Short mmCIF file of C-alpha atoms in Angstrom, two decimals:
data_model
loop_
_atom_site.label_atom_id
_atom_site.label_comp_id
_atom_site.label_asym_id
_atom_site.label_seq_id
_atom_site.Cartn_x
_atom_site.Cartn_y
_atom_site.Cartn_z
CA MET A 1 14.22 26.15 6.22
CA CYS A 2 12.01 28.66 6.73
CA ASN A 3 13.17 32.44 5.74
CA GLU A 4 10.56 34.72 5.52
CA ARG A 5 11.35 34.85 1.72
CA GLN A 6 10.59 30.89 1.13
CA GLU A 7 7.37 30.76 -0.25
CA GLN A 8 4.32 28.34 2.17
CA ASP A 9 2.08 27.47 -0.35
CA PRO A 10 3.17 24.00 -2.64
CA GLY A 11 2.69 25.78 -6.08
CA LYS A 12 4.08 28.47 -5.69
CA PHE A 13 7.45 26.90 -4.04
CA ARG A 14 7.46 24.63 -7.07
CA ASP A 15 7.35 26.97 -8.88
CA GLN A 16 10.55 29.17 -8.09
CA ILE A 17 12.40 25.93 -7.02
CA ARG A 18 11.40 24.64 -11.49
CA GLN A 19 13.39 28.61 -11.88
CA GLY A 20 15.95 28.04 -10.39
CA LYS A 21 15.93 30.11 -7.47
CA TRP A 22 15.27 26.66 -4.30
CA GLN A 23 18.59 24.41 -4.62
CA LYS A 24 17.62 24.14 -0.77
CA SER A 25 17.15 21.92 1.66
CA THR A 26 12.80 21.21 1.97
CA SER A 27 13.54 20.72 5.74
CA GLY A 28 10.78 23.12 7.25
CA ALA A 29 9.29 24.46 3.83
CA CYS A 30 5.58 24.24 3.25
CA PRO A 31 4.54 23.92 6.90
CA GLY A 32 1.73 21.01 6.87
CA TYR A 33 1.75 19.55 3.81
CA VAL A 34 3.25 15.95 2.64
CA GLN A 35 7.43 15.65 1.49
CA ALA A 36 8.02 12.51 -0.50
CA ASN A 37 11.32 10.64 -0.99
CA LEU A 38 12.07 10.62 -5.15
CA VAL A 39 13.25 7.55 -6.74
CA ILE A 40 13.40 7.09 -11.04
CA LEU A 41 14.04 3.93 -12.72
CA PRO A 42 13.77 2.31 -16.12
CA ARG A 43 10.45 0.19 -16.21
CA GLU A 44 12.33 -2.93 -16.67
CA PHE A 45 12.89 -2.79 -13.66
CA ALA A 46 9.68 -1.59 -12.18
CA LEU A 47 7.78 -4.46 -11.16
CA ASP A 48 10.86 -6.31 -9.47
CA PHE A 49 11.11 -2.42 -7.07
CA THR A 50 6.91 -2.17 -6.01
CA ILE A 51 7.40 -5.19 -5.11
CA PHE A 52 9.76 -4.97 -3.07
CA CYS A 53 8.64 -1.35 -1.50
CA LEU A 54 5.52 -2.71 -1.08
CA ARG A 55 7.41 -5.48 0.65
CA ASN A 56 8.88 -3.64 3.17
CA PRO A 57 5.76 -0.90 3.02
CA GLN A 58 7.24 1.33 6.31
CA PRO A 59 10.43 2.28 5.59
CA CYS A 60 9.53 2.36 1.29
CA PRO A 61 5.51 3.35 1.55
CA ILE A 62 4.25 4.67 -1.89
CA ILE A 63 2.97 7.16 -2.46
CA GLU A 64 1.85 7.47 -6.29
CA ILE A 65 3.62 5.74 -8.44
CA LEU A 66 3.45 7.88 -12.51
CA ASP A 67 2.94 5.83 -15.40
CA PRO A 68 6.04 4.67 -17.62
CA GLY A 69 7.10 7.19 -19.32
CA ASN A 70 5.05 9.72 -17.90
CA PRO A 71 6.67 13.07 -15.98
CA ILE A 72 3.16 14.46 -14.47
CA VAL A 73 2.15 14.17 -11.23
CA GLN A 74 -1.38 13.51 -10.97
CA GLU A 75 -2.48 12.52 -7.92
CA ALA A 76 -0.12 14.05 -5.19
CA ALA A 77 -0.16 17.87 -6.88
CA PRO A 78 -1.75 17.52 -9.98
CA ASP A 79 0.70 19.15 -13.08
CA ALA A 80 3.70 18.95 -10.84
CA ASP A 81 6.73 17.86 -13.67
CA ILE A 82 9.32 15.62 -11.80
CA ARG A 83 12.18 16.49 -14.18
CA THR A 84 12.59 20.00 -12.54
CA ASP A 85 10.46 20.26 -9.73
CA ILE A 86 12.32 19.44 -6.67
CA PRO A 87 15.33 21.48 -6.01
CA LYS A 88 18.64 18.90 -6.07
CA TYR A 89 18.65 15.14 -8.47
CA CYS A 90 21.65 12.81 -7.63
CA ILE A 91 21.95 10.52 -11.33
CA PHE A 92 23.41 6.59 -10.92
CA LYS A 93 24.69 4.87 -13.74
CA ASP A 94 25.41 0.95 -12.70
CA SER A 95 25.48 1.82 -8.72
CA LYS A 96 27.32 4.72 -8.64
CA LEU A 97 26.58 8.85 -8.02
CA VAL A 98 27.89 10.15 -11.06
CA GLU A 99 26.48 13.80 -10.67
CA GLU A 100 23.79 15.59 -8.68
CA ARG A 101 21.56 18.56 -11.09
CA THR A 102 18.74 21.04 -10.75
CA GLU A 103 16.52 19.73 -13.60
CA ILE A 104 16.93 15.77 -15.45
CA THR A 105 14.78 17.20 -17.88
CA ASN A 106 16.92 15.62 -21.16
CA LEU A 107 17.92 13.43 -19.34
CA TRP A 108 14.28 11.55 -19.34
CA ARG A 109 13.90 8.83 -21.49
CA ASP A 110 10.33 6.94 -22.48
CA ASP A 111 10.80 3.65 -20.10
CA LEU A 112 11.45 5.64 -16.69
CA VAL A 113 9.01 5.32 -13.79
CA THR A 114 8.87 6.97 -11.16
CA TYR A 115 8.00 6.80 -7.28
CA LEU A 116 6.80 9.25 -5.05
CA ILE A 117 7.89 7.31 -1.27
CA GLY A 118 6.71 8.65 2.20
CA CYS A 119 9.48 10.66 4.06
CA SER A 120 9.76 11.74 7.68
CA TYR A 121 9.39 14.66 7.38
CA THR A 122 5.66 14.43 7.04
CA PHE A 123 5.08 12.60 10.82
CA GLU A 124 7.81 15.18 12.72
CA GLU A 125 5.95 17.56 12.06
CA ALA A 126 2.69 15.71 12.93
CA LEU A 127 4.47 14.79 16.55
CA VAL A 128 5.57 18.56 17.36
CA ARG A 129 2.09 19.69 16.84
CA GLY A 130 0.92 16.53 18.98
CA GLY A 131 2.95 17.52 21.49
CA VAL A 132 6.30 15.74 21.38
CA PRO A 133 9.69 17.42 21.95
CA VAL A 134 11.72 16.15 18.04
CA LYS A 135 14.77 17.58 19.09
CA ASN A 136 15.87 16.95 15.50
CA TYR A 137 12.88 18.85 13.44
CA LEU A 138 12.78 22.72 16.69
CA GLN A 139 16.33 21.97 15.58
CA GLN A 140 16.63 22.47 12.48
CA LYS A 141 18.59 19.10 11.86
CA ASP A 142 18.74 15.63 10.28
CA PRO A 143 17.66 12.84 12.51
CA GLY A 144 20.71 10.25 13.05
CA VAL A 145 20.03 7.47 10.23
CA TYR A 146 22.08 4.49 10.01
CA ILE A 147 22.45 0.85 8.44
CA SER A 148 20.37 -1.19 10.50
CA SER A 149 21.04 -5.21 11.16
CA VAL A 150 17.36 -5.82 9.71
CA MET A 151 16.77 -7.40 6.24
CA CYS A 152 14.08 -6.27 4.12
CA ARG A 153 12.34 -8.83 2.29
CA SER A 154 13.56 -9.40 -1.25
CA ALA A 155 11.70 -8.63 -4.45
CA GLY A 156 13.41 -10.14 -7.21
CA VAL A 157 16.69 -8.38 -7.82
CA PHE A 158 15.98 -5.90 -5.36
CA TRP A 159 17.79 -6.81 -1.11
CA GLY A 160 19.41 -5.31 1.19
CA PRO A 161 19.45 -3.51 4.80
CA MET A 162 16.19 -1.47 5.68
CA VAL A 163 17.94 2.47 6.54
CA VAL A 164 15.87 3.56 9.88
CA THR A 165 16.17 6.98 11.61
CA MET A 166 16.25 7.11 15.19
CA ARG A 167 14.96 10.76 17.29
CA PRO A 168 14.96 10.40 21.11
CA ILE A 169 11.93 10.23 22.83
CA PRO A 170 11.17 11.05 26.73
CA GLY A 171 9.80 8.04 28.63
CA HIS A 172 6.26 9.59 29.38
CA LEU A 173 6.07 10.70 24.77
CA VAL A 174 7.05 7.11 23.90
CA ALA A 175 3.03 5.56 23.70
CA ARG A 176 1.47 9.42 22.27
CA THR A 177 4.79 8.59 20.09
CA VAL A 178 3.40 5.27 18.70
CA GLN A 179 -0.42 7.02 18.76
CA ILE A 180 0.64 10.05 16.20
CA THR A 181 2.31 8.00 14.12
CA SER A 182 0.98 5.07 13.43
CA ARG A 183 -1.88 7.02 11.49
CA PHE A 184 0.61 8.20 8.88
CA PRO A 185 1.71 5.12 7.69
CA LYS A 186 2.52 6.57 3.95
CA ALA A 187 4.94 8.55 6.14
CA HIS A 188 6.77 5.36 7.04
CA GLY A 189 3.80 5.20 9.97
CA ALA A 190 4.68 3.31 13.51
CA PRO A 191 8.19 2.65 15.03
CA VAL A 192 9.78 -0.44 13.96
CA HIS A 193 11.99 -0.72 17.29
CA ILE A 194 11.53 1.43 20.32
CA GLY A 195 14.81 1.17 23.15
CA ASN A 196 18.01 -0.43 22.92
CA GLY A 197 19.42 -0.32 19.22
CA GLU A 198 21.49 -3.27 20.00
CA PRO A 199 19.08 -6.06 18.92
CA ILE A 200 18.73 -4.29 15.39
CA GLY A 201 22.61 -4.00 14.67
CA ILE A 202 23.11 -0.48 16.26
CA THR A 203 25.46 -0.17 18.88
CA HIS A 204 26.39 3.10 19.14
CA LEU A 205 24.33 5.50 18.45
CA GLU A 206 26.33 9.09 17.83
CA LYS A 207 28.16 6.98 14.65
CA VAL A 208 25.47 7.61 12.32
CA ASP A 209 25.84 6.28 8.75
CA PHE A 210 23.89 9.19 7.31
CA GLY A 211 21.91 12.58 9.30
CA GLU A 212 23.44 14.15 12.24
CA PRO A 213 24.61 12.27 15.95
CA PRO A 214 21.40 12.50 17.73
CA VAL A 215 21.23 15.02 21.31
CA ILE A 216 20.36 12.42 23.66
CA ASP A 217 18.87 13.97 27.60
CA ARG A 218 18.80 11.83 30.54
CA GLY A 219 15.10 10.26 30.12
CA ASP A 220 15.47 9.64 26.36
CA VAL A 221 14.05 6.27 24.73
CA PRO A 222 15.79 6.08 21.87
CA VAL A 223 12.76 5.31 18.90
CA PHE A 224 13.63 4.14 15.48
CA TRP A 225 11.47 4.28 12.20
CA GLY A 226 11.75 2.52 8.16
CA CYS A 227 13.84 5.24 6.50
CA GLY A 228 13.31 6.39 2.58
CA VAL A 229 16.76 5.37 2.20
CA THR A 230 15.74 2.04 2.44
CA PRO A 231 14.92 2.00 -1.32
CA GLN A 232 17.34 3.69 -2.73
CA LEU A 233 20.20 1.54 -1.55
CA ALA A 234 18.36 -1.71 -1.91
CA ALA A 235 18.25 -0.38 -6.22
CA MET A 236 22.03 0.45 -5.64
CA LYS A 237 22.69 -2.78 -4.17
CA SER A 238 20.62 -4.57 -6.93
CA LYS A 239 22.90 -3.13 -10.00
CA VAL A 240 20.06 -1.01 -11.45
CA PRO A 241 21.65 0.47 -14.35
CA PHE A 242 20.60 4.22 -14.47
CA MET A 243 18.54 5.63 -11.75
CA ILE A 244 17.35 9.01 -10.87
CA THR A 245 16.93 10.32 -6.76
CA HIS A 246 16.23 13.16 -5.19
CA LYS A 247 19.65 14.55 -2.94
CA PRO A 248 18.48 13.92 0.35
CA CYS A 249 16.58 16.49 2.35
CA HIS A 250 16.44 18.19 -1.00
CA MET A 251 11.97 16.56 -1.73
CA PHE A 252 9.71 16.41 -3.50
CA ILE A 253 6.78 19.16 -2.14
CA THR A 254 2.92 17.63 -2.66
CA ASP A 255 0.20 19.79 -2.59
CA ILE A 256 -1.06 17.10 -0.20
CA LYS A 257 -1.66 18.51 3.37
CA ILE A 258 -0.27 16.54 6.22
CA GLU A 259 -4.18 15.91 7.86
CA GLU A 260 -5.65 14.33 4.76
CA MET A 261 -2.54 11.59 4.54
CA ALA A 262 -4.17 11.08 8.00
CA ILE A 263 -5.91 7.38 7.89
CA SER A 264 -7.88 8.29 11.41
CA MET B 1 -20.41 -21.94 6.21
CA CYS B 2 -18.61 -22.99 9.47
CA ASN B 3 -19.91 -27.00 10.03
CA GLU B 4 -18.88 -29.56 12.32
CA ARG B 5 -16.08 -31.17 10.92
CA GLN B 6 -14.23 -28.44 8.92
CA GLU B 7 -10.46 -28.00 10.06
CA GLN B 8 -10.59 -24.05 11.87
CA ASP B 9 -6.71 -24.24 11.13
CA PRO B 10 -5.55 -23.09 7.85
CA GLY B 11 -3.01 -24.72 7.36
CA LYS B 12 -4.98 -28.09 7.61
CA PHE B 13 -7.90 -26.31 5.42
CA ARG B 14 -6.09 -26.11 2.97
CA ASP B 15 -4.78 -29.61 3.05
CA GLN B 16 -8.21 -30.10 3.18
CA ILE B 17 -8.56 -27.68 -0.06
CA ARG B 18 -5.80 -28.92 -2.12
CA GLN B 19 -6.82 -33.23 -1.25
CA GLY B 20 -9.99 -31.94 -3.18
CA LYS B 21 -12.28 -32.28 0.20
CA TRP B 22 -13.42 -28.95 -0.06
CA GLN B 23 -15.11 -27.22 -2.19
CA LYS B 24 -17.28 -24.82 -1.67
CA SER B 25 -17.89 -21.42 0.03
CA THR B 26 -15.32 -19.84 2.28
CA SER B 27 -17.57 -17.54 4.09
CA GLY B 28 -17.36 -18.44 7.99
CA ALA B 29 -14.24 -20.89 7.35
CA CYS B 30 -11.48 -20.61 9.72
CA PRO B 31 -12.56 -17.41 12.06
CA GLY B 32 -10.33 -15.38 12.88
CA TYR B 33 -7.90 -15.70 10.34
CA VAL B 34 -7.88 -13.01 7.42
CA GLN B 35 -9.45 -14.35 3.74
CA ALA B 36 -7.78 -12.85 0.47
CA ASN B 37 -9.35 -11.99 -3.34
CA LEU B 38 -6.68 -13.61 -5.85
CA VAL B 39 -6.24 -12.53 -9.16
CA ILE B 40 -2.89 -13.75 -11.72
CA LEU B 41 -2.11 -11.82 -14.65
CA PRO B 42 0.74 -12.32 -17.31
CA ARG B 43 4.04 -10.27 -15.97
CA GLU B 44 4.08 -7.85 -18.79
CA PHE B 45 0.30 -6.30 -17.50
CA ALA B 46 1.19 -6.81 -13.82
CA LEU B 47 2.88 -3.49 -13.57
CA ASP B 48 0.22 -1.54 -14.73
CA PHE B 49 -2.54 -4.08 -12.06
CA THR B 50 -0.04 -2.51 -9.78
CA ILE B 51 0.05 0.87 -10.17
CA PHE B 52 -3.91 0.00 -11.10
CA CYS B 53 -4.42 -1.29 -7.71
CA LEU B 54 -2.26 1.22 -5.47
CA ARG B 55 -3.92 3.61 -7.00
CA ASN B 56 -7.68 2.25 -6.09
CA PRO B 57 -6.44 0.85 -2.70
CA GLN B 58 -9.71 1.11 -1.17
CA PRO B 59 -11.43 -1.57 -3.78
CA CYS B 60 -7.80 -3.07 -4.60
CA PRO B 61 -6.17 -3.40 -1.06
CA ILE B 62 -2.44 -5.36 -1.86
CA ILE B 63 -2.24 -8.20 1.13
CA GLU B 64 1.07 -9.47 -1.02
CA ILE B 65 2.26 -10.00 -3.93
CA LEU B 66 4.20 -12.82 -5.17
CA ASP B 67 7.30 -12.88 -7.17
CA PRO B 68 7.20 -14.03 -10.91
CA GLY B 69 6.07 -17.27 -11.99
CA ASN B 70 6.46 -18.32 -8.42
CA PRO B 71 2.95 -20.10 -6.93
CA ILE B 72 4.18 -20.08 -3.67
CA VAL B 73 2.95 -17.88 -1.22
CA GLN B 74 5.87 -16.27 0.98
CA GLU B 75 4.82 -14.01 3.59
CA ALA B 76 0.24 -14.21 4.37
CA ALA B 77 0.73 -18.28 4.71
CA PRO B 78 3.76 -19.49 4.47
CA ASP B 79 4.42 -22.57 1.61
CA ALA B 80 0.66 -22.22 0.69
CA ASP B 81 0.49 -23.51 -3.44
CA ILE B 82 -1.33 -20.45 -4.97
CA ARG B 83 -2.28 -23.60 -8.25
CA THR B 84 -4.17 -25.37 -5.49
CA ASP B 85 -4.86 -24.24 -2.34
CA ILE B 86 -8.37 -22.85 -3.03
CA PRO B 87 -11.74 -23.90 -3.65
CA LYS B 88 -12.41 -23.53 -6.92
CA TYR B 89 -10.99 -20.95 -9.60
CA CYS B 90 -12.06 -19.21 -12.61
CA ILE B 91 -10.43 -19.30 -16.23
CA PHE B 92 -10.23 -16.18 -18.09
CA LYS B 93 -9.59 -16.13 -21.72
CA ASP B 94 -9.87 -12.50 -24.01
CA SER B 95 -11.85 -11.29 -21.05
CA LYS B 96 -14.92 -13.98 -20.42
CA LEU B 97 -15.40 -16.60 -18.35
CA VAL B 98 -14.15 -20.14 -20.19
CA GLU B 99 -13.64 -22.30 -17.30
CA GLU B 100 -14.47 -22.64 -13.64
CA ARG B 101 -11.83 -25.56 -12.34
CA THR B 102 -10.33 -26.89 -8.95
CA GLU B 103 -6.86 -26.55 -9.56
CA ILE B 104 -4.49 -25.48 -11.70
CA THR B 105 -1.58 -26.52 -11.89
CA ASN B 106 -1.41 -27.44 -15.32
CA LEU B 107 -2.62 -23.94 -16.60
CA TRP B 108 0.75 -22.36 -14.18
CA ARG B 109 3.66 -20.32 -16.42
CA ASP B 110 6.54 -18.48 -15.07
CA ASP B 111 5.39 -14.85 -16.84
CA LEU B 112 2.27 -15.55 -14.60
CA VAL B 113 1.84 -12.73 -10.82
CA THR B 114 -0.64 -13.63 -8.51
CA TYR B 115 -1.91 -10.88 -6.20
CA LEU B 116 -3.41 -11.25 -3.02
CA ILE B 117 -6.01 -8.83 -2.10
CA GLY B 118 -7.95 -7.98 0.88
CA CYS B 119 -11.60 -9.36 1.42
CA SER B 120 -15.16 -8.16 3.53
CA TYR B 121 -15.18 -11.14 5.08
CA THR B 122 -12.47 -10.15 7.04
CA PHE B 123 -13.86 -6.95 8.49
CA GLU B 124 -17.02 -9.05 8.55
CA GLU B 125 -16.30 -10.56 11.19
CA ALA B 126 -14.42 -7.78 13.49
CA LEU B 127 -17.71 -5.43 12.99
CA VAL B 128 -19.75 -8.48 14.64
CA ARG B 129 -16.82 -9.62 17.93
CA GLY B 130 -17.13 -5.43 17.86
CA GLY B 131 -20.72 -4.98 18.89
CA VAL B 132 -21.98 -4.52 14.86
CA PRO B 133 -24.80 -6.80 14.22
CA VAL B 134 -23.80 -7.70 10.44
CA LYS B 135 -26.82 -9.17 9.44
CA ASN B 136 -25.73 -11.27 6.30
CA TYR B 137 -22.86 -12.26 8.36
CA LEU B 138 -24.97 -13.47 10.90
CA GLN B 139 -27.52 -14.80 7.92
CA GLN B 140 -24.41 -16.17 6.65
CA LYS B 141 -25.19 -14.50 3.20
CA ASP B 142 -23.44 -12.55 0.75
CA PRO B 143 -23.67 -8.19 1.57
CA GLY B 144 -25.43 -6.99 -1.27
CA VAL B 145 -22.40 -5.76 -4.41
CA TYR B 146 -23.53 -3.46 -7.06
CA ILE B 147 -21.02 -1.03 -10.24
CA SER B 148 -20.91 2.46 -8.67
CA SER B 149 -20.57 5.52 -11.44
CA VAL B 150 -17.22 6.41 -9.63
CA MET B 151 -14.30 5.37 -12.10
CA CYS B 152 -11.82 4.17 -10.53
CA ARG B 153 -8.50 6.19 -11.30
CA SER B 154 -6.67 3.95 -14.20
CA ALA B 155 -3.29 2.73 -14.88
CA GLY B 156 -2.68 1.61 -18.12
CA VAL B 157 -4.85 -0.59 -19.82
CA PHE B 158 -6.85 -1.02 -17.01
CA TRP B 159 -9.90 1.16 -16.01
CA GLY B 160 -13.64 1.10 -14.75
CA PRO B 161 -15.55 1.32 -12.39
CA MET B 162 -15.53 0.88 -8.14
CA VAL B 163 -17.50 -1.89 -7.20
CA VAL B 164 -19.08 -1.42 -3.78
CA THR B 165 -20.49 -4.30 -1.17
CA MET B 166 -23.59 -2.75 0.98
CA ARG B 167 -23.99 -3.67 4.45
CA PRO B 168 -27.56 -2.16 6.21
CA ILE B 169 -26.06 -0.58 10.24
CA PRO B 170 -28.10 1.38 12.37
CA GLY B 171 -28.05 4.64 13.10
CA HIS B 172 -26.25 4.74 16.41
CA LEU B 173 -23.79 1.84 15.26
CA VAL B 174 -22.60 3.90 11.89
CA ALA B 175 -19.42 6.09 13.76
CA ARG B 176 -19.00 2.34 15.67
CA THR B 177 -18.99 0.62 12.11
CA VAL B 178 -15.90 3.35 10.46
CA GLN B 179 -14.27 3.39 13.72
CA ILE B 180 -13.45 -0.42 12.83
CA THR B 181 -13.39 -1.11 9.82
CA SER B 182 -11.17 2.18 9.62
CA ARG B 183 -8.24 -0.31 11.45
CA PHE B 184 -8.30 -2.35 8.33
CA PRO B 185 -7.26 -0.84 5.51
CA LYS B 186 -6.37 -4.20 3.86
CA ALA B 187 -9.73 -5.70 4.12
CA HIS B 188 -10.91 -2.12 1.74
CA GLY B 189 -10.66 0.05 4.54
CA ALA B 190 -13.58 2.92 5.71
CA PRO B 191 -16.48 3.01 3.90
CA VAL B 192 -15.81 4.50 0.92
CA HIS B 193 -20.07 6.40 0.97
CA ILE B 194 -22.57 6.33 4.02
CA GLY B 195 -26.17 7.07 2.62
CA ASN B 196 -28.36 7.31 0.45
CA GLY B 197 -26.49 5.54 -3.00
CA GLU B 198 -27.67 7.69 -5.40
CA PRO B 199 -24.61 10.21 -5.31
CA ILE B 200 -22.37 7.08 -6.67
CA GLY B 201 -25.20 5.54 -9.17
CA ILE B 202 -27.16 2.62 -6.33
CA THR B 203 -31.03 4.03 -6.63
CA HIS B 204 -32.19 1.01 -6.15
CA LEU B 205 -30.80 -1.29 -3.38
CA GLU B 206 -32.66 -4.63 -4.10
CA LYS B 207 -31.29 -4.04 -6.72
CA VAL B 208 -27.97 -5.38 -7.01
CA ASP B 209 -25.03 -6.51 -9.67
CA PHE B 210 -24.15 -9.48 -7.18
CA GLY B 211 -24.65 -10.94 -3.84
CA GLU B 212 -27.80 -11.16 -2.93
CA PRO B 213 -29.96 -7.97 -2.26
CA PRO B 214 -29.79 -6.53 1.62
CA VAL B 215 -32.56 -6.74 4.44
CA ILE B 216 -33.04 -3.00 5.46
CA ASP B 217 -34.95 -2.47 8.96
CA ARG B 218 -35.74 0.71 9.69
CA GLY B 219 -33.49 3.15 10.95
CA ASP B 220 -30.34 1.51 8.97
CA VAL B 221 -28.10 3.70 7.41
CA PRO B 222 -26.86 1.66 4.08
CA VAL B 223 -22.81 1.55 4.22
CA PHE B 224 -21.02 0.95 1.31
CA TRP B 225 -17.08 -0.20 0.90
CA GLY B 226 -14.40 -0.93 -1.86
CA CYS B 227 -15.47 -4.02 -3.46
CA GLY B 228 -12.64 -6.53 -4.95
CA VAL B 229 -14.37 -7.40 -7.47
CA THR B 230 -13.56 -4.36 -8.97
CA PRO B 231 -10.01 -5.48 -9.79
CA GLN B 232 -10.68 -8.07 -11.46
CA LEU B 233 -13.70 -5.73 -13.62
CA ALA B 234 -10.71 -3.58 -14.48
CA ALA B 235 -8.71 -6.94 -15.55
CA MET B 236 -11.89 -7.29 -17.69
CA LYS B 237 -12.42 -4.81 -19.86
CA SER B 238 -8.87 -4.13 -20.38
CA LYS B 239 -8.58 -7.21 -22.68
CA VAL B 240 -6.30 -8.91 -20.83
CA PRO B 241 -5.57 -12.09 -22.95
CA PHE B 242 -5.48 -14.64 -19.89
CA MET B 243 -6.30 -14.31 -16.50
CA ILE B 244 -7.05 -16.68 -13.23
CA THR B 245 -9.35 -15.91 -10.13
CA HIS B 246 -11.16 -16.94 -6.88
CA LYS B 247 -14.47 -18.14 -8.52
CA PRO B 248 -16.12 -15.53 -6.06
CA CYS B 249 -16.51 -16.61 -2.44
CA HIS B 250 -13.88 -19.11 -2.75
CA MET B 251 -11.53 -17.12 -0.92
CA PHE B 252 -7.77 -17.99 -0.08
CA ILE B 253 -7.06 -18.58 3.73
CA THR B 254 -3.87 -17.10 4.65
CA ASP B 255 -2.17 -17.30 8.13
CA ILE B 256 -2.69 -14.14 9.46
CA LYS B 257 -4.52 -13.40 12.45
CA ILE B 258 -7.16 -10.17 11.86
CA GLU B 259 -5.90 -8.33 14.23
CA GLU B 260 -2.64 -9.10 13.25
CA MET B 261 -3.53 -7.06 10.88
CA ALA B 262 -4.92 -4.04 12.53
CA ILE B 263 -2.90 -0.85 11.54
CA SER B 264 -4.03 0.47 15.25
#
């Protein structure tokens, strides 16, 4: 969360992270800048994983893929080092979380391919600026996250359900919410479902799979978006022998301004 | 071009092609449906080529990637066979065009990966429906195509200049043109350059590299878009030992309605 001592420039903020001075959530950090989910996989799995993401662009919008073996970001944050510039990493072996770390320098290999995948922090900020009160954002909480019954389109070994986030939106602002988030396809874009969650297998909104249970006020409509946990879950189900991700909420902060990412 | 005997349903039109009854340009065929460029490459080159396309989304918008070895389209036109359902193919060996064919069944290999890449036929139709008189479309001609001085972002062995198309648009309709084409990022999207072509290395609009010289009327402004020839040119420069593409203007016709592809 934002605090007084926090750097608001992405480069300086990443310096803090690299020096081990910031190991917390990046929610609310560097307002106005795009944050990204991280997935790192061996090259052997990269083509199939890329096709999986392209077939499921709402949960898995690719911001950037780094060249195989290269840990230095090219476009989203030139010269950022993906091995050190994220507050916390999760290390998976044979689909099991085996370790959390604050840097992965000595785990790096020449066959690793890095994916930066869009994150809903970006559109939450755009919604609030656009007059839509996103309760979890304003209360500095995570949204409710649910494993839906909608299956992703598979690709090679990668398959799994679409994971979604839900935010309760007042009925008169649902159209505005669609308009604003449609401008950001690289941050999950437009909602995947609006209204009662039953058709997508979500019957009890208070029972979240991840994140925090939502506060639903009278007149709120549930609005669901694809979630960046989807590709991680697919990689775990696929039994990839080795994967590194960010720890949830501990994102990579890019140099891309949110408005630079809007498509219109 | 459209004629009386031509099937307007994409599935039936592809049947005609499959049976060898249509070997001409698909310009104007199946109005209202998205057409696509074709690139087929060995799997060995597919990850780098995919990253190249993602780094250069305006000239190289990916509509679909088929699973390695699979010649059957999944999403853009379920059950279409990419080996037979395109009117003409170009076969490249070591970056040289060695043959043109009307089907590639006996060239198919288990390591081939198929890319369907967006095509400007889609947005030309949307522009005309939106009240913008696209002269080449109305005269059933190809637009002027130019190799610009703008270099694409490279990926692995793939590099090269951005190839662009140019359409002259009356000044009062340039804003509308940007609005309409922005809705179709998978068909090259918004223009990459508007006005005098000199800053992107195009000094003589009558000297096209491909396509047909444009008709420019008083008050027209040159409007440039990324062109699907870009990834083919990059694949040729990269010395890929084997590549199959469609013959220019002989596109793959999908089952996707143009309006289904719009993002807003």
